[in-house]
mmCIF file of N, CA and C in Angstrom:
data_model
loop_
_atom_site.group_PDB
_atom_site.id
_atom_site.type_symbol
_atom_site.label_atom_id
_atom_site.label_comp_id
_atom_site.label_asym_id
_atom_site.label_seq_id
_atom_site.Cartn_x
_atom_site.Cartn_y
_atom_site.Cartn_z
ATOM 1 N N UNK A 1 0.797 -1.171 -0.006
ATOM 2 C CA UNK A 1 0.025 0.016 -0.016
ATOM 3 C C UNK A 1 0.885 1.238 0.031
ATOM 4 N N UNK A 2 0.237 2.333 -0.536
ATOM 5 C CA UNK A 2 0.960 3.630 -0.668
ATOM 6 C C UNK A 2 0.724 4.438 0.598
ATOM 7 N N UNK A 3 1.776 4.955 1.152
ATOM 8 C CA UNK A 3 1.545 5.742 2.349
ATOM 9 C C UNK A 3 0.677 6.997 2.049
ATOM 10 N N UNK A 4 0.005 7.366 3.036
ATOM 11 C CA UNK A 4 -0.959 8.487 2.890
ATOM 12 C C UNK A 4 -0.314 9.796 2.469
ATOM 13 N N UNK A 5 0.800 10.083 3.053
ATOM 14 C CA UNK A 5 1.479 11.333 2.723
ATOM 15 C C UNK A 5 1.979 11.305 1.261
ATOM 16 N N UNK A 6 2.375 10.174 0.671
ATOM 17 C CA UNK A 6 2.763 10.090 -0.729
ATOM 18 C C UNK A 6 1.581 10.236 -1.608
ATOM 19 N N UNK A 7 0.463 9.737 -1.235
ATOM 20 C CA UNK A 7 -0.757 9.890 -2.061
ATOM 21 C C UNK A 7 -1.152 11.378 -2.041
ATOM 22 N N UNK A 8 -1.081 12.019 -0.907
ATOM 23 C CA UNK A 8 -1.387 13.419 -0.793
ATOM 24 C C UNK A 8 -0.401 14.243 -1.574
ATOM 25 N N UNK A 9 0.874 13.933 -1.543
ATOM 26 C CA UNK A 9 1.886 14.710 -2.313
ATOM 27 C C UNK A 9 1.644 14.524 -3.797
ATOM 28 N N UNK A 10 1.258 13.356 -4.257
ATOM 29 C CA UNK A 10 1.001 13.108 -5.648
ATOM 30 C C UNK A 10 -0.207 13.917 -6.121
ATOM 31 N N UNK A 11 -1.217 13.982 -5.312
ATOM 32 C CA UNK A 11 -2.419 14.752 -5.715
ATOM 33 C C UNK A 11 -2.070 16.262 -5.775
ATOM 34 N N UNK A 12 -1.297 16.731 -4.762
ATOM 35 C CA UNK A 12 -0.969 18.150 -4.733
ATOM 36 C C UNK A 12 -0.076 18.452 -5.960
ATOM 37 N N UNK A 13 0.897 17.537 -6.266
ATOM 38 C CA UNK A 13 1.770 17.766 -7.423
ATOM 39 C C UNK A 13 0.956 17.797 -8.706
ATOM 40 N N UNK A 14 -0.046 16.944 -8.808
ATOM 41 C CA UNK A 14 -0.892 16.914 -9.991
ATOM 42 C C UNK A 14 -1.663 18.233 -10.152
ATOM 43 N N UNK A 15 -2.191 18.735 -9.038
ATOM 44 C CA UNK A 15 -2.936 19.956 -9.104
ATOM 45 C C UNK A 15 -2.018 21.150 -9.461
ATOM 46 N N UNK A 16 -0.850 21.194 -8.783
ATOM 47 C CA UNK A 16 0.097 22.272 -9.030
ATOM 48 C C UNK A 16 0.613 22.180 -10.474
ATOM 49 N N UNK A 17 0.850 21.006 -10.955
ATOM 50 C CA UNK A 17 1.290 20.822 -12.371
ATOM 51 C C UNK A 17 0.269 21.291 -13.349
ATOM 52 N N UNK A 18 -0.996 20.946 -13.036
ATOM 53 C CA UNK A 18 -2.121 21.369 -13.911
ATOM 54 C C UNK A 18 -2.312 22.854 -13.928
ATOM 55 N N UNK A 19 -2.217 23.460 -12.720
ATOM 56 C CA UNK A 19 -2.346 24.926 -12.685
ATOM 57 C C UNK A 19 -1.175 25.614 -13.383
ATOM 58 N N UNK A 20 0.069 25.114 -13.137
ATOM 59 C CA UNK A 20 1.198 25.690 -13.878
ATOM 60 C C UNK A 20 1.117 25.503 -15.360
ATOM 61 N N UNK A 21 0.660 24.346 -15.795
ATOM 62 C CA UNK A 21 0.482 24.093 -17.240
ATOM 63 C C UNK A 21 -0.563 25.018 -17.809
ATOM 64 N N UNK A 22 -1.655 25.177 -17.074
ATOM 65 C CA UNK A 22 -2.683 26.124 -17.534
ATOM 66 C C UNK A 22 -2.151 27.577 -17.587
ATOM 67 N N UNK A 23 -1.447 28.005 -16.552
ATOM 68 C CA UNK A 23 -0.851 29.351 -16.579
ATOM 69 C C UNK A 23 0.135 29.528 -17.746
ATOM 70 N N UNK A 24 1.029 28.532 -17.938
ATOM 71 C CA UNK A 24 1.985 28.587 -19.038
ATOM 72 C C UNK A 24 1.273 28.687 -20.363
ATOM 73 N N UNK A 25 0.246 27.904 -20.556
ATOM 74 C CA UNK A 25 -0.511 27.898 -21.820
ATOM 75 C C UNK A 25 -1.177 29.278 -21.978
ATOM 76 N N UNK A 26 -1.729 29.811 -20.911
ATOM 77 C CA UNK A 26 -2.362 31.140 -21.031
ATOM 78 C C UNK A 26 -1.344 32.225 -21.375
ATOM 79 N N UNK A 27 -0.161 32.135 -20.774
ATOM 80 C CA UNK A 27 0.921 33.123 -21.077
ATOM 81 C C UNK A 27 1.302 33.033 -22.582
ATOM 82 N N UNK A 28 1.527 31.803 -23.026
ATOM 83 C CA UNK A 28 1.865 31.614 -24.434
ATOM 84 C C UNK A 28 0.758 32.115 -25.380
ATOM 85 N N UNK A 29 -0.510 31.798 -24.997
ATOM 86 C CA UNK A 29 -1.583 32.269 -25.868
ATOM 87 C C UNK A 29 -1.668 33.786 -25.880
ATOM 88 N N UNK A 30 -1.389 34.457 -24.730
ATOM 89 C CA UNK A 30 -1.423 35.941 -24.730
ATOM 90 C C UNK A 30 -0.211 36.517 -25.431
ATOM 91 N N UNK A 31 0.905 35.827 -25.453
ATOM 92 C CA UNK A 31 2.130 36.387 -26.028
ATOM 93 C C UNK A 31 2.207 36.053 -27.527
ATOM 94 N N UNK A 32 1.283 35.282 -28.066
ATOM 95 C CA UNK A 32 1.387 34.840 -29.467
ATOM 96 C C UNK A 32 1.442 36.035 -30.405
ATOM 97 N N UNK A 33 0.822 37.183 -30.121
ATOM 98 C CA UNK A 33 0.840 38.341 -30.952
ATOM 99 C C UNK A 33 2.120 39.171 -30.832
ATOM 100 N N UNK A 34 2.859 38.972 -29.747
ATOM 101 C CA UNK A 34 4.064 39.732 -29.520
ATOM 102 C C UNK A 34 5.310 38.974 -30.024
ATOM 103 N N UNK A 35 5.245 37.730 -30.220
ATOM 104 C CA UNK A 35 6.388 36.957 -30.706
ATOM 105 C C UNK A 35 6.474 37.023 -32.206
ATOM 106 N N UNK A 36 7.664 37.104 -32.734
ATOM 107 C CA UNK A 36 7.879 37.260 -34.169
ATOM 108 C C UNK A 36 7.916 35.850 -34.825
ATOM 109 N N UNK A 37 7.348 35.836 -36.047
ATOM 110 C CA UNK A 37 7.404 34.540 -36.771
ATOM 111 C C UNK A 37 8.696 34.466 -37.523
ATOM 112 N N UNK A 38 9.030 33.326 -38.069
ATOM 113 C CA UNK A 38 10.244 33.127 -38.807
ATOM 114 C C UNK A 38 10.269 34.023 -40.071
ATOM 115 N N UNK A 39 9.118 34.167 -40.714
ATOM 116 C CA UNK A 39 9.002 34.977 -41.923
ATOM 117 C C UNK A 39 9.267 36.441 -41.572
ATOM 118 N N UNK A 40 8.710 36.889 -40.431
ATOM 119 C CA UNK A 40 8.883 38.280 -40.004
ATOM 120 C C UNK A 40 10.350 38.550 -39.710
ATOM 121 N N UNK A 41 11.009 37.615 -39.032
ATOM 122 C CA UNK A 41 12.433 37.758 -38.726
ATOM 123 C C UNK A 41 13.286 37.812 -39.972
ATOM 124 N N UNK A 42 12.966 36.937 -40.939
ATOM 125 C CA UNK A 42 13.711 36.903 -42.189
ATOM 126 C C UNK A 42 13.514 38.199 -42.925
ATOM 127 N N UNK A 43 12.291 38.725 -42.965
ATOM 128 C CA UNK A 43 11.975 40.067 -43.639
ATOM 129 C C UNK A 43 12.733 41.142 -42.952
ATOM 130 N N UNK A 44 12.830 41.113 -41.608
ATOM 131 C CA UNK A 44 13.515 42.164 -40.867
ATOM 132 C C UNK A 44 15.036 42.075 -41.186
ATOM 133 N N UNK A 45 15.571 40.838 -41.239
ATOM 134 C CA UNK A 45 17.018 40.748 -41.553
ATOM 135 C C UNK A 45 17.317 41.227 -42.941
ATOM 136 N N UNK A 46 16.417 40.947 -43.897
ATOM 137 C CA UNK A 46 16.658 41.412 -45.284
ATOM 138 C C UNK A 46 16.583 42.947 -45.329
ATOM 139 N N UNK A 47 15.646 43.549 -44.643
ATOM 140 C CA UNK A 47 15.528 45.012 -44.629
ATOM 141 C C UNK A 47 16.765 45.619 -44.007
ATOM 142 N N UNK A 48 17.261 44.981 -42.920
ATOM 143 C CA UNK A 48 18.477 45.500 -42.256
ATOM 144 C C UNK A 48 19.682 45.360 -43.225
ATOM 145 N N UNK A 49 19.776 44.261 -43.963
ATOM 146 C CA UNK A 49 20.851 44.080 -44.914
ATOM 147 C C UNK A 49 20.799 45.121 -45.995
ATOM 148 N N UNK A 50 19.606 45.479 -46.474
ATOM 149 C CA UNK A 50 19.474 46.507 -47.519
ATOM 150 C C UNK A 50 19.874 47.877 -46.967
ATOM 151 N N UNK A 51 19.473 48.152 -45.754
ATOM 152 C CA UNK A 51 19.852 49.446 -45.130
ATOM 153 C C UNK A 51 21.363 49.507 -44.938
ATOM 154 N N UNK A 52 21.961 48.368 -44.579
ATOM 155 C CA UNK A 52 23.406 48.298 -44.425
ATOM 156 C C UNK A 52 24.099 48.538 -45.763
ATOM 157 N N UNK A 53 23.620 47.936 -46.785
ATOM 158 C CA UNK A 53 24.171 48.152 -48.133
ATOM 159 C C UNK A 53 24.078 49.615 -48.554
ATOM 160 N N UNK A 54 22.940 50.250 -48.293
ATOM 161 C CA UNK A 54 22.726 51.677 -48.590
ATOM 162 C C UNK A 54 23.752 52.567 -47.862
ATOM 163 N N UNK A 55 23.930 52.276 -46.548
ATOM 164 C CA UNK A 55 24.881 52.994 -45.757
ATOM 165 C C UNK A 55 26.290 52.838 -46.292
ATOM 166 N N UNK A 56 26.643 51.578 -46.702
ATOM 167 C CA UNK A 56 27.982 51.383 -47.275
ATOM 168 C C UNK A 56 28.177 52.163 -48.574
ATOM 169 N N UNK A 57 27.094 52.207 -49.425
ATOM 170 C CA UNK A 57 27.199 52.960 -50.667
ATOM 171 C C UNK A 57 27.379 54.469 -50.364
ATOM 172 N N UNK A 58 26.578 54.933 -49.429
ATOM 173 C CA UNK A 58 26.702 56.372 -49.093
ATOM 174 C C UNK A 58 28.057 56.685 -48.473
ATOM 175 N N UNK A 59 28.589 55.771 -47.679
ATOM 176 C CA UNK A 59 29.907 55.992 -47.056
ATOM 177 C C UNK A 59 30.994 56.096 -48.177
ATOM 178 N N UNK A 60 30.920 55.180 -49.127
ATOM 179 C CA UNK A 60 31.895 55.177 -50.216
ATOM 180 C C UNK A 60 31.760 56.424 -51.025
ATOM 181 N N UNK A 61 30.566 56.872 -51.305
ATOM 182 C CA UNK A 61 30.334 58.121 -52.025
ATOM 183 C C UNK A 61 30.918 59.342 -51.245
ATOM 184 N N UNK A 62 30.666 59.339 -49.932
ATOM 185 C CA UNK A 62 31.206 60.368 -49.081
ATOM 186 C C UNK A 62 32.690 60.396 -49.063
ATOM 187 N N UNK A 63 33.297 59.186 -49.047
ATOM 188 C CA UNK A 63 34.792 59.124 -49.043
ATOM 189 C C UNK A 63 35.374 59.667 -50.329
ATOM 190 N N UNK A 64 34.700 59.388 -51.452
ATOM 191 C CA UNK A 64 35.231 59.886 -52.738
ATOM 192 C C UNK A 64 35.053 61.395 -52.832
ATOM 193 N N UNK A 65 33.943 61.938 -52.295
ATOM 194 C CA UNK A 65 33.777 63.385 -52.283
ATOM 195 C C UNK A 65 34.830 64.031 -51.355
ATOM 196 N N UNK A 66 35.070 63.413 -50.214
ATOM 197 C CA UNK A 66 36.071 63.933 -49.305
ATOM 198 C C UNK A 66 37.491 63.931 -49.903
ATOM 199 N N UNK A 67 37.786 62.840 -50.644
ATOM 200 C CA UNK A 67 39.081 62.822 -51.334
ATOM 201 C C UNK A 67 39.185 63.942 -52.385
ATOM 202 N N UNK A 68 38.111 64.171 -53.056
ATOM 203 C CA UNK A 68 38.111 65.301 -54.097
ATOM 204 C C UNK A 68 38.315 66.600 -53.419
ATOM 205 N N UNK A 69 37.661 66.850 -52.256
ATOM 206 C CA UNK A 69 37.803 68.113 -51.518
ATOM 207 C C UNK A 69 39.264 68.267 -51.037
ATOM 208 N N UNK A 70 39.841 67.183 -50.546
ATOM 209 C CA UNK A 70 41.231 67.257 -50.095
ATOM 210 C C UNK A 70 42.148 67.548 -51.283
ATOM 211 N N UNK A 71 41.868 66.990 -52.430
ATOM 212 C CA UNK A 71 42.717 67.273 -53.642
ATOM 213 C C UNK A 71 42.587 68.773 -53.983
ATOM 214 N N UNK A 72 41.394 69.298 -53.928
ATOM 215 C CA UNK A 72 41.174 70.723 -54.193
ATOM 216 C C UNK A 72 41.889 71.584 -53.202
ATOM 217 N N UNK A 73 41.871 71.192 -51.965
ATOM 218 C CA UNK A 73 42.521 71.984 -50.904
ATOM 219 C C UNK A 73 44.033 72.044 -51.102
ATOM 220 N N UNK A 74 44.597 70.960 -51.653
ATOM 221 C CA UNK A 74 46.021 70.997 -51.858
ATOM 222 C C UNK A 74 46.455 72.010 -52.886
ATOM 223 N N UNK A 75 45.563 72.357 -53.817
ATOM 224 C CA UNK A 75 45.909 73.294 -54.902
ATOM 225 C C UNK A 75 45.619 74.740 -54.494
ATOM 226 N N UNK A 76 44.960 74.975 -53.373
ATOM 227 C CA UNK A 76 44.691 76.322 -52.938
ATOM 228 C C UNK A 76 45.943 77.011 -52.508
ATOM 229 N N UNK A 77 46.065 78.336 -52.639
ATOM 230 C CA UNK A 77 47.266 79.036 -52.153
ATOM 231 C C UNK A 77 47.372 78.942 -50.630
ATOM 232 N N UNK A 78 48.663 78.877 -50.245
ATOM 233 C CA UNK A 78 48.983 78.789 -48.826
ATOM 234 C C UNK A 78 49.255 80.172 -48.226
ATOM 235 N N UNK A 79 49.703 80.202 -47.016
ATOM 236 C CA UNK A 79 49.990 81.444 -46.333
ATOM 237 C C UNK A 79 51.081 82.246 -47.036
ATOM 238 N N UNK A 80 52.146 81.607 -47.449
ATOM 239 C CA UNK A 80 53.207 82.311 -48.100
ATOM 240 C C UNK A 80 52.758 82.821 -49.428
ATOM 241 N N UNK A 81 51.911 82.062 -50.178
ATOM 242 C CA UNK A 81 51.366 82.537 -51.447
ATOM 243 C C UNK A 81 50.573 83.776 -51.271
ATOM 244 N N UNK A 82 49.705 83.784 -50.218
ATOM 245 C CA UNK A 82 48.876 84.960 -49.971
ATOM 246 C C UNK A 82 49.720 86.192 -49.601
ATOM 247 N N UNK A 83 50.788 85.960 -48.875
ATOM 248 C CA UNK A 83 51.678 87.041 -48.521
ATOM 249 C C UNK A 83 52.362 87.619 -49.797
ATOM 250 N N UNK A 84 52.801 86.716 -50.706
ATOM 251 C CA UNK A 84 53.379 87.189 -51.991
ATOM 252 C C UNK A 84 52.376 87.987 -52.781
ATOM 253 N N UNK A 85 51.081 87.532 -52.799
ATOM 254 C CA UNK A 85 50.037 88.272 -53.543
ATOM 255 C C UNK A 85 49.811 89.588 -52.911
ATOM 256 N N UNK A 86 49.806 89.676 -51.583
ATOM 257 C CA UNK A 86 49.600 90.937 -50.891
ATOM 258 C C UNK A 86 50.750 91.899 -51.204
ATOM 259 N N UNK A 87 51.996 91.395 -51.235
ATOM 260 C CA UNK A 87 53.151 92.241 -51.570
ATOM 261 C C UNK A 87 53.034 92.787 -52.973
ATOM 262 N N UNK A 88 52.649 91.879 -53.873
ATOM 263 C CA UNK A 88 52.483 92.318 -55.303
ATOM 264 C C UNK A 88 51.408 93.400 -55.463
ATOM 265 N N UNK A 89 50.315 93.213 -54.757
ATOM 266 C CA UNK A 89 49.237 94.221 -54.818
ATOM 267 C C UNK A 89 49.732 95.543 -54.242
ATOM 268 N N UNK A 90 50.449 95.499 -53.131
ATOM 269 C CA UNK A 90 51.012 96.706 -52.576
ATOM 270 C C UNK A 90 51.935 97.406 -53.528
ATOM 271 N N UNK A 91 52.744 96.648 -54.289
ATOM 272 C CA UNK A 91 53.694 97.213 -55.243
ATOM 273 C C UNK A 91 52.900 97.869 -56.403
ATOM 274 N N UNK A 92 51.857 97.179 -56.865
ATOM 275 C CA UNK A 92 51.044 97.761 -57.965
ATOM 276 C C UNK A 92 50.357 99.026 -57.464
ATOM 277 N N UNK A 93 49.848 99.008 -56.230
ATOM 278 C CA UNK A 93 49.192 100.169 -55.693
ATOM 279 C C UNK A 93 50.152 101.387 -55.643
ATOM 280 N N UNK A 94 51.385 101.102 -55.218
ATOM 281 C CA UNK A 94 52.395 102.176 -55.200
ATOM 282 C C UNK A 94 52.651 102.729 -56.587
ATOM 283 N N UNK A 95 52.742 101.854 -57.578
ATOM 284 C CA UNK A 95 52.973 102.283 -58.962
ATOM 285 C C UNK A 95 51.793 103.083 -59.462
ATOM 286 N N UNK A 96 50.596 102.714 -59.135
ATOM 287 C CA UNK A 96 49.430 103.426 -59.567
ATOM 288 C C UNK A 96 49.411 104.834 -58.969
ATOM 289 N N UNK A 97 49.773 104.926 -57.631
ATOM 290 C CA UNK A 97 49.869 106.229 -57.030
ATOM 291 C C UNK A 97 50.908 107.110 -57.701
ATOM 292 N N UNK A 98 52.065 106.530 -58.046
ATOM 293 C CA UNK A 98 53.070 107.269 -58.717
ATOM 294 C C UNK A 98 52.617 107.736 -60.104
ATOM 295 N N UNK A 99 51.922 106.879 -60.831
ATOM 296 C CA UNK A 99 51.358 107.312 -62.117
ATOM 297 C C UNK A 99 50.335 108.421 -61.935
ATOM 298 N N UNK A 100 49.476 108.327 -60.904
ATOM 299 C CA UNK A 100 48.513 109.336 -60.679
ATOM 300 C C UNK A 100 49.199 110.697 -60.358
ATOM 301 N N UNK A 101 50.258 110.692 -59.638
ATOM 302 C CA UNK A 101 51.014 111.897 -59.333
ATOM 303 C C UNK A 101 51.631 112.469 -60.620
ATOM 304 N N UNK A 102 52.164 111.582 -61.456
ATOM 305 C CA UNK A 102 52.744 112.010 -62.735
ATOM 306 C C UNK A 102 51.689 112.648 -63.612
ATOM 307 N N UNK A 103 50.535 111.999 -63.659
ATOM 308 C CA UNK A 103 49.437 112.545 -64.496
ATOM 309 C C UNK A 103 48.974 113.911 -63.963
ATOM 310 N N UNK A 104 48.888 114.052 -62.666
ATOM 311 C CA UNK A 104 48.525 115.325 -62.077
ATOM 312 C C UNK A 104 49.578 116.417 -62.447
ATOM 313 N N UNK A 105 50.845 116.021 -62.408
ATOM 314 C CA UNK A 105 51.916 116.973 -62.803
ATOM 315 C C UNK A 105 51.796 117.359 -64.265
ATOM 316 N N UNK A 106 51.487 116.387 -65.124
ATOM 317 C CA UNK A 106 51.314 116.650 -66.542
ATOM 318 C C UNK A 106 50.108 117.524 -66.760
ATOM 319 N N UNK A 107 49.127 117.410 -65.962
ATOM 320 C CA UNK A 107 47.929 118.219 -66.129
ATOM 321 C C UNK A 107 48.257 119.680 -65.932
ATOM 322 N N UNK A 108 49.077 119.938 -64.874
ATOM 323 C CA UNK A 108 49.476 121.324 -64.621
ATOM 324 C C UNK A 108 50.274 121.891 -65.801
ATOM 325 N N UNK A 109 51.184 121.049 -66.324
ATOM 326 C CA UNK A 109 52.015 121.491 -67.483
ATOM 327 C C UNK A 109 51.148 121.752 -68.693
ATOM 328 N N UNK A 110 50.177 120.860 -68.935
ATOM 329 C CA UNK A 110 49.305 121.059 -70.088
ATOM 330 C C UNK A 110 48.447 122.298 -69.971
ATOM 331 N N UNK A 111 48.027 122.608 -68.723
ATOM 332 C CA UNK A 111 47.239 123.835 -68.521
ATOM 333 C C UNK A 111 48.097 125.061 -68.820
ATOM 334 N N UNK A 112 49.371 125.031 -68.477
ATOM 335 C CA UNK A 112 50.275 126.149 -68.766
ATOM 336 C C UNK A 112 50.567 126.277 -70.262
ATOM 337 N N UNK A 113 50.580 125.126 -70.969
ATOM 338 C CA UNK A 113 50.885 125.147 -72.366
ATOM 339 C C UNK A 113 49.635 125.429 -73.202
ATOM 340 N N UNK A 114 48.516 125.136 -72.676
ATOM 341 C CA UNK A 114 47.239 125.252 -73.422
ATOM 342 C C UNK A 114 46.955 126.684 -73.901
ATOM 343 N N UNK A 115 47.135 127.628 -72.992
ATOM 344 C CA UNK A 115 46.775 129.067 -73.344
ATOM 345 C C UNK A 115 47.681 129.548 -74.475
ATOM 346 N N UNK A 116 49.036 129.411 -74.382
ATOM 347 C CA UNK A 116 49.796 129.906 -75.535
ATOM 348 C C UNK A 116 49.518 129.068 -76.799
ATOM 349 N N UNK A 117 49.260 127.844 -76.660
ATOM 350 C CA UNK A 117 48.961 127.030 -77.830
ATOM 351 C C UNK A 117 47.676 127.501 -78.513
ATOM 352 N N UNK A 118 46.694 127.797 -77.718
ATOM 353 C CA UNK A 118 45.413 128.323 -78.280
ATOM 354 C C UNK A 118 45.669 129.644 -79.063
ATOM 355 N N UNK A 119 46.521 130.464 -78.460
ATOM 356 C CA UNK A 119 46.882 131.777 -79.115
ATOM 357 C C UNK A 119 47.532 131.489 -80.442
ATOM 358 N N UNK A 120 48.482 130.517 -80.482
ATOM 359 C CA UNK A 120 49.150 130.224 -81.737
ATOM 360 C C UNK A 120 48.181 129.643 -82.745
ATOM 361 N N UNK A 121 47.292 128.764 -82.360
ATOM 362 C CA UNK A 121 46.342 128.155 -83.333
ATOM 363 C C UNK A 121 45.449 129.278 -83.852
ATOM 364 N N UNK A 122 45.006 130.154 -82.996
ATOM 365 C CA UNK A 122 44.146 131.242 -83.430
ATOM 366 C C UNK A 122 44.942 132.166 -84.433
ATOM 367 N N UNK A 123 46.169 132.408 -84.146
ATOM 368 C CA UNK A 123 47.011 133.237 -85.002
ATOM 369 C C UNK A 123 47.125 132.598 -86.406
ATOM 370 N N UNK A 124 47.350 131.327 -86.453
ATOM 371 C CA UNK A 124 47.527 130.645 -87.725
ATOM 372 C C UNK A 124 46.196 130.538 -88.466
ATOM 373 N N UNK A 125 45.131 130.450 -87.762
ATOM 374 C CA UNK A 125 43.805 130.366 -88.409
ATOM 375 C C UNK A 125 43.451 131.696 -88.995
ATOM 376 N N UNK A 126 43.924 132.738 -88.420
ATOM 377 C CA UNK A 126 43.629 134.104 -88.936
ATOM 378 C C UNK A 126 44.584 134.491 -90.066
ATOM 379 N N UNK A 127 45.495 133.573 -90.430
ATOM 380 C CA UNK A 127 46.425 133.830 -91.474
ATOM 381 C C UNK A 127 47.553 134.774 -91.043
ATOM 382 N N UNK A 128 47.913 134.752 -89.797
ATOM 383 C CA UNK A 128 49.024 135.551 -89.323
ATOM 384 C C UNK A 128 48.583 136.949 -89.012
ATOM 385 N N UNK A 129 47.357 137.328 -89.048
ATOM 386 C CA UNK A 129 46.903 138.649 -88.710
ATOM 387 C C UNK A 129 46.228 138.578 -87.343
ATOM 388 N N UNK A 130 46.348 139.687 -86.728
ATOM 389 C CA UNK A 130 45.736 139.789 -85.419
ATOM 390 C C UNK A 130 44.554 140.659 -85.413
#
């Protein structure tokens, strides 16, 4: 014969097992909408792969543009080149000021020569008569 305590333990274990089985089934039934299917996972992995490929393409494009920018920057004038340009501009500015002063000086000379020249032209146009 089976001892009474063993019979009681078996009945309690059966009841507890049934309740736990029922609760586990209920949890799985409620979670069925939150768990992903194999098709959904595969679709998600494919989308991730496509996004990864797009990012790689954009990165390669950005690297080529960056290389082109660096190549352009290498051909730009540097600090010493800009100083040379500034010195040349200053020299041209000085020459232009000197030319302007010379022209102003010539203007005064031309004004002094203009009056007698006008008198001579008028004299010759009148045929040497006054």
